[in-house]
């Protein structure tokens, strides 16, 4: 027996904690805390409950072990890898000849950089830019909003800067619950005397640590942020030198926020005017300030504008380009940043070169040795709509689960029924897989190796700790085999001949300027990883962005002036409540992984709809009663939890268990993100039987797929 | 003998339950630390205090409970007869009966980890440092020191304000 301790990156959230897997001959024995690696994002080996339970989902009984082919919906037969690859490659080639844009590819923020690079390369070499991933549903507005103001869509600082800040403004996410290890740095700052401002419609675990707590209505963020900016400008608390030298658009901003007096903002948001004044003063005079956010800001029809305003707020206070300052969008999955960086987006190539820019395109045409489309592709949600119109006919889904993650599930399911051909590559059965024609069993993260980019732009190498089950194969291997079978057999970057993830990362080094110096050799030798941009092999990486100039065309921050818009759907007589979605610390996204972990399911067994005591009393609802949440899109059965933590008139529902059957798929016009965070609903008390009946109509988060003979 | 145990700073607990999951992993699916929520918002983790005058230890008729070199109160399974005495006298209700083996189980301060020079799992994992492992006197000294540092800092900033003539 050779017992090993293998350093890996946690397969869950975007904090990107390191830990060791103890294994023997490829079998997992346990985990050990990485308290001996200086400089990683989780110092002293800290891990949240998900990180502590990482081995459980890998050992799930229903792991996919062989390629499958559908006989009818949800019923599969086992086939060989060679047959599976041949069939997928041939079908893709046919669509490519016929009309490349009839295909849609999904990358995954849950797998390494290398397969993500490959999936977009495959899509593009087959002639389409229809490639996207779940960042569309979480941080698309962060990418577009920050790009508009600063010129690029990434976190501008690191965890160390959060720790060193004097004031931290947390808006639109429950930091303590969604990223407990990241929240550590907020608490450390607070211990040093930093002030914490939290804005959230719910009084969360995070709000508990706030010095100033602003409880605004879901979807009224624009008014709230405009109100803060109003006070800061009115009282001349902004950084005049920074604004003069490094920003444009200040006058228009000042004019737009003029009417957002604290009194006016109080009327819209429900936050007392004096608290707005206090928050604005505290934030602007802190000297070093950080703003963090997540889905409460991004998942709105005005998500793009929300982010632009937060960036503007940070810029006018001069909180950019310095240590202890910056904006920190918190990413949900461990490789959201990497999947974006490597071009798993319909509008950009790796390194954010626009597909519509002839120069960038020419570079990749030469690099990959093929002609490329300059037409911006479809996003996740647009693709679902395009199926209905008959424009998209085939899906290649790598590690995604649109049936649970997309807004307005019923619509997505209707669309998936219409697809001609669907490939699903994943580690366990998902409700999306029921629609697949071919299922490709993938190795989980701990079962193969590669690089990942966490939320603070830190690229780390995760090593293989254990063996994959059955015939499951690494994602990079599957995509490169399909690439070769589709006829891309050229040498080097011109084809798909790779002997391992190292080869692929070297190709990424060659075509992605931000990753140029981040070689596999360096990552393997330096477990703490490297922050991009890292332009050369002797460059140490970059902690704080924009020290001298922003990445906009003129090098300045383009301040945003934004008029107030509320959510696309607001309460009315028929639907009197405002519904918002939340998450639990022990669960993660569509439950594909955490739902298969005994320790996590035991502690967070079911979703509960939070409702204010006064609302509950009016409706005759007690904690534990069954209710149904009804919106214009569907009905969702759930048990109620009566609690003072939500604002009156607001219902908060965790979304992991498929609550997207009721959410709104209205899109932000720029970021194309759906408004899952606010819509109108009504709440009706029901019996347990009624709930059971309704439950049958909601897709099961952990489905049983049937494997039949011959 | 320096007696070390796990101290809980409930003002820092975010109810993430990482400690529970960690303990459960280290002890065959059973957690010896429990996180309680009060009044909707405040949370506190509770595990064995390994008391100075441990009542469990005193009442155990078979001497199944004993102290190890670090002062942790441990249970020798082969001696335990499952009489529940320890569970009844423990003011925190810590020792629990294992329904399968009919013996008592309790926090052992991760004896197997301490033997390798590691911290107890719950302490090592707690993201907010709400859990601390150490000697009571050391921890009190550290807290006093922190308090004094803060007081000095406040006094100094007061001086600065005076210098500026505010
Ligand atoms: S905070 Fe995120 S990366 Fe760290 S252990 Fe938890 S899930 Fe994993
Ligand atoms: S010290 Fe070890 S046994 Fe005791 S509660 Fe913590 S993890 Fe569990
Ligand atoms: S790990 Fe720490 S913060 Fe989390 S529940 Fe336990 S004591 Fe509280």
XYZ file of N, CA, C and O and ligand atoms in Angstrom, chain A residues 10-17 42 46-52 178-182, ligand 1:
92
model
N -10.363 22.531 -3.798
C -11.734 22.127 -3.460
C -12.609 22.212 -4.706
O -12.573 23.196 -5.434
N -13.396 21.157 -4.978
C -14.219 21.163 -6.190
C -15.469 22.017 -6.071
O -16.264 22.062 -6.996
N -15.664 22.687 -4.956
C -16.884 23.478 -4.819
C -16.698 24.946 -5.214
O -16.455 25.245 -6.359
N -16.754 25.851 -4.252
C -17.014 27.256 -4.629
C -15.790 27.999 -5.156
O -14.680 27.483 -5.210
N -16.000 29.255 -5.511
C -14.980 30.064 -6.144
C -13.857 30.543 -5.239
O -12.915 31.180 -5.710
N -13.947 30.265 -3.933
C -12.843 30.651 -3.048
C -11.584 29.875 -3.456
O -10.477 30.402 -3.412
N -11.786 28.635 -3.887
C -10.652 27.853 -4.378
C -9.715 27.410 -3.281
O -8.490 27.509 -3.399
N -10.274 26.882 -2.178
C -9.439 26.425 -1.065
C -8.627 25.210 -1.476
O -9.053 24.414 -2.301
N -7.115 29.802 1.405
C -7.650 29.413 2.721
C -6.481 29.190 3.670
O -5.992 28.084 3.803
N -8.228 26.163 6.552
C -9.655 26.285 6.816
C -10.507 25.735 5.686
O -10.174 25.914 4.512
N -11.617 25.097 6.037
C -12.562 24.618 5.023
C -13.982 24.799 5.543
O -14.217 24.701 6.739
N -14.933 25.009 4.636
C -16.338 25.096 5.034
C -16.940 23.684 5.043
O -16.243 22.718 4.761
N -18.226 23.524 5.353
C -18.760 22.155 5.425
C -18.659 21.417 4.087
O -18.419 20.208 4.075
N -18.824 22.121 2.991
C -18.742 21.442 1.691
C -17.328 20.909 1.475
O -17.136 19.779 1.051
N -16.358 21.756 1.785
C -14.973 21.329 1.631
C -14.655 20.120 2.498
O -13.908 19.231 2.104
N -15.268 20.067 3.680
C -15.040 18.934 4.568
C -15.678 17.657 4.046
O -15.293 16.567 4.448
N -22.475 31.915 1.735
C -22.095 31.419 0.407
C -20.601 31.130 0.318
O -20.193 30.246 -0.407
N -19.772 31.881 0.997
C -18.321 31.672 0.944
C -17.728 31.819 2.340
O -17.034 32.801 2.630
N -18.000 30.854 3.223
C -17.562 31.020 4.620
C -16.064 31.288 4.749
O -15.658 32.083 5.597
N -15.267 30.643 3.924
C -13.823 30.832 4.061
C -13.407 32.221 3.553
O -12.524 32.864 4.112
N -14.080 32.718 2.533
C -13.815 34.076 2.062
C -14.219 35.096 3.122
O -13.551 36.120 3.325
S -15.128 27.882 0.911
Fe -15.458 27.102 -1.142
S -13.518 26.372 -1.847
Fe -13.393 26.624 0.375
S -13.901 24.651 1.222
Fe -15.798 25.766 1.103
S -16.649 25.263 -0.906
Fe -14.535 24.634 -0.917
